[in-house]
PDB file of C-alpha atoms in Angstrom:
ATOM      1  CA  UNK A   1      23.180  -6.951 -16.236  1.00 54.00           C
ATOM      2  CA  UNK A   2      23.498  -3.991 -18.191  1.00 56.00           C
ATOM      3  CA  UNK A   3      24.143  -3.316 -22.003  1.00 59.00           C
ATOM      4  CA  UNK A   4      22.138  -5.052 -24.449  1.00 58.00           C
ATOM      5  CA  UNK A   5      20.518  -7.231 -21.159  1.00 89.00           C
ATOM      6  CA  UNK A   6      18.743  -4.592 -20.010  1.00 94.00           C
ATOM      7  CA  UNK A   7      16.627  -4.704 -23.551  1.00 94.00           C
ATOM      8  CA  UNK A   8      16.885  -8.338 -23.231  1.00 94.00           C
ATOM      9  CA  UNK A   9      15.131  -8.075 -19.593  1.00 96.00           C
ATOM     10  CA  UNK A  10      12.603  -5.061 -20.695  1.00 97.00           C
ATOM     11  CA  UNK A  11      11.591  -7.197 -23.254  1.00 96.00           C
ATOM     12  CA  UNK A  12      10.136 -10.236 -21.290  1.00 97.00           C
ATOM     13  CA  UNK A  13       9.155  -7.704 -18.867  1.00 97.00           C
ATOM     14  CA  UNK A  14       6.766  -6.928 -21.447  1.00 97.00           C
ATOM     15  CA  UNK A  15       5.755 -10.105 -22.808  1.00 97.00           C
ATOM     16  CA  UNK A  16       5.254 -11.196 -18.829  1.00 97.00           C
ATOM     17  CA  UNK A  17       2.623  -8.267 -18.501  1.00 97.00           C
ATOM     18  CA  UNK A  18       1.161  -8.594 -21.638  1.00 97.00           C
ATOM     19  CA  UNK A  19       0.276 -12.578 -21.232  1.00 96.00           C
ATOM     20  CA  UNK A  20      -1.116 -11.231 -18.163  1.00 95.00           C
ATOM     21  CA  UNK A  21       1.021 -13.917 -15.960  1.00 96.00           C
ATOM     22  CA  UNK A  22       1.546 -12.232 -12.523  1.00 96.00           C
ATOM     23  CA  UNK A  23       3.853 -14.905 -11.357  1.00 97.00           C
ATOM     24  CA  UNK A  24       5.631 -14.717 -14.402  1.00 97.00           C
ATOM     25  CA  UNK A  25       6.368 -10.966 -13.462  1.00 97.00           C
ATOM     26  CA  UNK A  26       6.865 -11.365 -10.389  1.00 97.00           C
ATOM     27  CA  UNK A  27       9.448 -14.024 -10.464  1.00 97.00           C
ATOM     28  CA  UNK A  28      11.809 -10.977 -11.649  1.00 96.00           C
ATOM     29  CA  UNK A  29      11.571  -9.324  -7.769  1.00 97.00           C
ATOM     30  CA  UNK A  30      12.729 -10.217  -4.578  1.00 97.00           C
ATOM     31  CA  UNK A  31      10.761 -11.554  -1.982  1.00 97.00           C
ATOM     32  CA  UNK A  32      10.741  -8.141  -0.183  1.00 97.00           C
ATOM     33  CA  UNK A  33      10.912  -6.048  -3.431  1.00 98.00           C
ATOM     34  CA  UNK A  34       9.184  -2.304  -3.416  1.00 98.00           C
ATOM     35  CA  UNK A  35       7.098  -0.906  -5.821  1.00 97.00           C
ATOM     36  CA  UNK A  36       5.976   2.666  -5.901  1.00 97.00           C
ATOM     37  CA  UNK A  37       2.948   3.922  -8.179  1.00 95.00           C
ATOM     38  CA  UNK A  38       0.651   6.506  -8.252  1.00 92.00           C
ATOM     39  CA  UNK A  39      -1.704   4.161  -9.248  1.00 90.00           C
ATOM     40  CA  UNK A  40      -1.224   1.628  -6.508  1.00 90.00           C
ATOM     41  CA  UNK A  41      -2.108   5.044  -4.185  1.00 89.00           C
ATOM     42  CA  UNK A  42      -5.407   5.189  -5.956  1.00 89.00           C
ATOM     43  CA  UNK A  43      -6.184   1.350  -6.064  1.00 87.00           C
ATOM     44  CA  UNK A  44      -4.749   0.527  -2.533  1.00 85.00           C
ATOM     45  CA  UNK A  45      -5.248   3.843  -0.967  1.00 87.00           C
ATOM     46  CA  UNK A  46      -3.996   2.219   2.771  1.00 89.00           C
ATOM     47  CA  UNK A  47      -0.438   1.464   0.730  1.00 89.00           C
ATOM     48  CA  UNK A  48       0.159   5.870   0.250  1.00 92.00           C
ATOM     49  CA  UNK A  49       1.566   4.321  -3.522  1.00 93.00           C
ATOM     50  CA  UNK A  50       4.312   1.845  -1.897  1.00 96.00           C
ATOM     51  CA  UNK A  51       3.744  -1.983  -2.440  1.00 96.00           C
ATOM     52  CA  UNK A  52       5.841  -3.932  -0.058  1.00 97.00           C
ATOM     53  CA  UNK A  53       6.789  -7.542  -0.279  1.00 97.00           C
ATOM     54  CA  UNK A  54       5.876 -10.277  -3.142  1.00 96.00           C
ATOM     55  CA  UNK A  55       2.679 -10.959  -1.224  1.00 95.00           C
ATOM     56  CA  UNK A  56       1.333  -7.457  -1.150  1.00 95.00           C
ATOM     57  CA  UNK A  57       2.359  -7.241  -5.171  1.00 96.00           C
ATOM     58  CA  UNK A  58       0.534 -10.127  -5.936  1.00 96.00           C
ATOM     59  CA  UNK A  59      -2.726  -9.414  -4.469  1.00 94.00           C
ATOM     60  CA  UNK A  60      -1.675  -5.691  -5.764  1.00 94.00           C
ATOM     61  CA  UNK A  61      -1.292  -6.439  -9.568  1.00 95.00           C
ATOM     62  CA  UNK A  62      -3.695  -9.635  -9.781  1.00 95.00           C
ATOM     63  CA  UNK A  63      -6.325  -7.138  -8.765  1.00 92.00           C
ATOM     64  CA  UNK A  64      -4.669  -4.343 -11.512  1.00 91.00           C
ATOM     65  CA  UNK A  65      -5.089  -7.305 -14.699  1.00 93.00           C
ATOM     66  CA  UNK A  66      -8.615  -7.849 -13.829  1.00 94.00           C
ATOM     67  CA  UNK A  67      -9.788  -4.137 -13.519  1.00 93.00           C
ATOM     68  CA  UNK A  68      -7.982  -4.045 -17.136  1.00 92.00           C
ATOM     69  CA  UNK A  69      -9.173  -6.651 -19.344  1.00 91.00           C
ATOM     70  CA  UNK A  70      -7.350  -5.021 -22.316  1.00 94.00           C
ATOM     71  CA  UNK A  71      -4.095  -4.475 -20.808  1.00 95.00           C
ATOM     72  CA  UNK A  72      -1.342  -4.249 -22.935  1.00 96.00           C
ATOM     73  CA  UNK A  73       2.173  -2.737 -23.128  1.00 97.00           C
ATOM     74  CA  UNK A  74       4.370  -1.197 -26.410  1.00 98.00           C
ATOM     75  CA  UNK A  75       8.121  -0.502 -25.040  1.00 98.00           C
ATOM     76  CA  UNK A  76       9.109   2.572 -26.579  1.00 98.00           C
ATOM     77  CA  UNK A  77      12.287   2.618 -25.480  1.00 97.00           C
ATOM     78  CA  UNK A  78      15.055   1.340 -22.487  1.00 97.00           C
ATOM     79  CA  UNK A  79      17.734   3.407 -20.730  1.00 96.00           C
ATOM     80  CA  UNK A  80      19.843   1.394 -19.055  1.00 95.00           C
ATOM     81  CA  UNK A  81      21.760   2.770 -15.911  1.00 94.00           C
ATOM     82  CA  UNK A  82      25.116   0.725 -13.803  1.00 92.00           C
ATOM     83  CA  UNK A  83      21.871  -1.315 -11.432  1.00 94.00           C
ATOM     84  CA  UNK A  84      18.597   0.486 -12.787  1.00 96.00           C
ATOM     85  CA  UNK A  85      16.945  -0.207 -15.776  1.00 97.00           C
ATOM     86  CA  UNK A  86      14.250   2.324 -17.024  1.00 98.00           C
ATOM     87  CA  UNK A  87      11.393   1.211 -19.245  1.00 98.00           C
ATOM     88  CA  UNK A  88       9.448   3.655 -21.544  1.00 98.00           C
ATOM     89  CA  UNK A  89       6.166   2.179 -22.647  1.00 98.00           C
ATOM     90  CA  UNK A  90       2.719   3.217 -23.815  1.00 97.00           C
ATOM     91  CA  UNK A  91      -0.182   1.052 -22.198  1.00 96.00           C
ATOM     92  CA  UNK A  92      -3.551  -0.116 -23.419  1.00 95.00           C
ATOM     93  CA  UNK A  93      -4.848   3.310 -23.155  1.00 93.00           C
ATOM     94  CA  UNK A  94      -2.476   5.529 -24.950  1.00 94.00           C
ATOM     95  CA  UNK A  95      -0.608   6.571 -21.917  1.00 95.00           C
ATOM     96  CA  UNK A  96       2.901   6.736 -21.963  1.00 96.00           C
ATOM     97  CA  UNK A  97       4.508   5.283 -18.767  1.00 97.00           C
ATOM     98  CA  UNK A  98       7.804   4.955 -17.530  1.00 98.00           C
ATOM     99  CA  UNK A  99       9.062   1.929 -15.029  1.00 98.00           C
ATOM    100  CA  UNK A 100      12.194   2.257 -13.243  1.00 98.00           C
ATOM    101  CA  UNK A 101      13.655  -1.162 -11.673  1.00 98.00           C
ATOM    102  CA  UNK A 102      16.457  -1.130  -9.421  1.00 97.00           C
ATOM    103  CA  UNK A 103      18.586  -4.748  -9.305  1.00 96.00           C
ATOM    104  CA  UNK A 104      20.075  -6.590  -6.904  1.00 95.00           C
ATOM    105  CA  UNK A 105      21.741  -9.048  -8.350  1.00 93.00           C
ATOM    106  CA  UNK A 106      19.320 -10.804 -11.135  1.00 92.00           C
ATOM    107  CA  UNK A 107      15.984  -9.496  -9.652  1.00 95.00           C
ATOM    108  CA  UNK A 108      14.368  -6.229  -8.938  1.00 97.00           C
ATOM    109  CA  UNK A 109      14.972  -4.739  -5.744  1.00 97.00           C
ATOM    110  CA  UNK A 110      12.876  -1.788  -6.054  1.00 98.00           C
ATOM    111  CA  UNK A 111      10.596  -0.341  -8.962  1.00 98.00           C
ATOM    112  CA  UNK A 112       8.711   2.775  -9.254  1.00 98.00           C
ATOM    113  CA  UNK A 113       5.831   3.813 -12.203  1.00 97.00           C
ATOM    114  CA  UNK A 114       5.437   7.290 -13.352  1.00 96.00           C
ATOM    115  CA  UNK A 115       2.850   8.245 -15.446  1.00 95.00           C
ATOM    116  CA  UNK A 116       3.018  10.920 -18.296  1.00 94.00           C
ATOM    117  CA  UNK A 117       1.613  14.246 -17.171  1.00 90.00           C
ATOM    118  CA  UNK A 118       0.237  17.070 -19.416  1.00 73.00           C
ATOM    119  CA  UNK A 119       2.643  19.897 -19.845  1.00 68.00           C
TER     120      UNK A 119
END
Protein backbone atom coordinates (compact mmCIF):
# COMPACT_ATOMS: atom_id res chain seq x y z
CA UNK A 1 0.00 0.00 0.00
CA UNK A 2 1.11 3.37 0.36
CA UNK A 3 0.34 6.69 -1.58
CA UNK A 4 -3.10 7.60 -2.21
CA UNK A 5 -4.10 3.77 -0.60
CA UNK A 6 -3.33 4.67 2.57
CA UNK A 7 -6.37 7.45 2.33
CA UNK A 8 -8.15 4.88 0.43
CA UNK A 9 -7.69 2.35 3.56
CA UNK A 10 -8.18 5.26 6.38
CA UNK A 11 -11.20 5.94 4.78
CA UNK A 12 -13.14 2.59 5.20
CA UNK A 13 -11.34 2.38 8.36
CA UNK A 14 -13.65 5.01 9.22
CA UNK A 15 -16.77 4.10 7.66
CA UNK A 16 -16.07 0.37 9.36
CA UNK A 17 -16.08 2.13 12.90
CA UNK A 18 -18.61 4.43 12.27
CA UNK A 19 -21.36 1.64 11.05
CA UNK A 20 -20.26 0.21 14.20
CA UNK A 21 -19.39 -3.31 12.35
CA UNK A 22 -16.60 -4.93 14.49
CA UNK A 23 -16.04 -7.66 12.03
CA UNK A 24 -15.97 -5.30 9.40
CA UNK A 25 -12.90 -3.68 11.25
CA UNK A 26 -11.48 -6.34 12.16
CA UNK A 27 -11.25 -8.12 8.92
CA UNK A 28 -8.34 -5.41 8.23
CA UNK A 29 -5.91 -7.34 11.10
CA UNK A 30 -4.27 -10.43 11.34
CA UNK A 31 -5.32 -13.17 13.30
CA UNK A 32 -2.61 -12.38 15.93
CA UNK A 33 -2.65 -8.56 15.33
CA UNK A 34 -1.68 -6.10 18.49
CA UNK A 35 -3.35 -3.23 19.54
CA UNK A 36 -2.10 -0.84 22.14
CA UNK A 37 -4.45 1.89 23.85
CA UNK A 38 -4.60 3.73 26.78
CA UNK A 39 -8.02 3.15 26.78
CA UNK A 40 -7.99 -0.60 26.45
CA UNK A 41 -5.65 -0.17 29.94
CA UNK A 42 -8.62 1.48 31.52
CA UNK A 43 -11.43 -0.82 30.06
CA UNK A 44 -9.41 -4.15 30.30
CA UNK A 45 -7.18 -3.22 33.10
CA UNK A 46 -5.67 -7.21 33.16
CA UNK A 47 -4.48 -6.33 29.26
CA UNK A 48 -1.72 -3.20 30.87
CA UNK A 49 -3.22 -1.36 27.27
CA UNK A 50 -2.05 -4.34 24.82
CA UNK A 51 -4.89 -6.32 23.00
CA UNK A 52 -3.54 -9.52 21.64
CA UNK A 53 -5.06 -11.70 19.01
CA UNK A 54 -8.49 -11.17 16.89
CA UNK A 55 -10.31 -12.89 19.73
CA UNK A 56 -9.19 -10.65 22.52
CA UNK A 57 -10.05 -7.47 19.98
CA UNK A 58 -13.31 -8.60 19.44
CA UNK A 59 -14.56 -9.09 22.83
CA UNK A 60 -12.22 -5.79 23.37
CA UNK A 61 -13.99 -3.36 20.90
CA UNK A 62 -17.60 -5.08 20.87
CA UNK A 63 -17.57 -4.12 24.51
CA UNK A 64 -15.96 -0.33 23.45
CA UNK A 65 -19.31 0.27 20.71
CA UNK A 66 -21.72 -0.53 23.36
CA UNK A 67 -20.26 1.65 26.25
CA UNK A 68 -20.47 4.39 23.28
CA UNK A 69 -23.74 4.51 21.74
CA UNK A 70 -22.78 7.73 19.85
CA UNK A 71 -19.55 6.72 18.53
CA UNK A 72 -18.40 8.34 15.67
CA UNK A 73 -15.15 9.23 13.85
CA UNK A 74 -14.11 12.61 11.50
CA UNK A 75 -10.51 11.77 9.84
CA UNK A 76 -8.69 14.85 9.98
CA UNK A 77 -5.98 13.84 8.26
CA UNK A 78 -3.52 10.56 7.06
CA UNK A 79 0.28 10.36 7.05
CA UNK A 80 1.30 7.67 5.32
CA UNK A 81 4.76 6.00 6.16
CA UNK A 82 6.81 2.88 3.72
CA UNK A 83 4.37 -0.05 6.12
CA UNK A 84 2.55 2.33 8.73
CA UNK A 85 -0.27 4.30 8.13
CA UNK A 86 -1.21 7.02 10.75
CA UNK A 87 -4.79 8.20 11.16
CA UNK A 88 -5.71 11.64 12.70
CA UNK A 89 -9.32 11.75 13.75
CA UNK A 90 -11.62 13.51 16.19
CA UNK A 91 -14.21 11.06 17.92
CA UNK A 92 -17.76 11.46 19.13
CA UNK A 93 -16.57 13.51 21.94
CA UNK A 94 -14.39 16.16 20.53
CA UNK A 95 -11.20 14.37 21.19
CA UNK A 96 -8.68 14.30 18.75
CA UNK A 97 -7.04 10.82 18.38
CA UNK A 98 -4.41 9.47 16.45
CA UNK A 99 -4.22 5.54 15.20
CA UNK A 100 -1.09 4.19 13.99
CA UNK A 101 -1.38 0.72 11.94
CA UNK A 102 1.54 -1.16 11.04
CA UNK A 103 0.99 -3.67 7.72
CA UNK A 104 1.98 -6.78 6.86
CA UNK A 105 1.11 -7.32 3.72
CA UNK A 106 -2.77 -6.15 3.21
CA UNK A 107 -3.72 -6.26 6.97
CA UNK A 108 -2.66 -4.64 10.14
CA UNK A 109 -0.03 -6.19 12.00
CA UNK A 110 0.08 -3.96 14.86
CA UNK A 111 -1.90 -0.66 15.84
CA UNK A 112 -1.54 1.65 18.64
CA UNK A 113 -4.20 4.76 19.82
CA UNK A 114 -2.95 7.87 21.34
CA UNK A 115 -5.09 10.24 22.67
CA UNK A 116 -4.63 14.13 22.56
CA UNK A 117 -3.21 15.45 25.81
CA UNK A 118 -3.49 19.06 27.17
CA UNK A 119 -0.36 21.04 26.70
Amino acid sequence: MGGPGWTDFAAKWCADWNARDVERVLAHFHDDAVFTSPLAAQRVPESGGTVRGKAALRAYWTGGVRAVPDLHFTIEGVFGGVDTVTILYRNQAGLRVTETLRFDGDKVREGYAAYEVAV
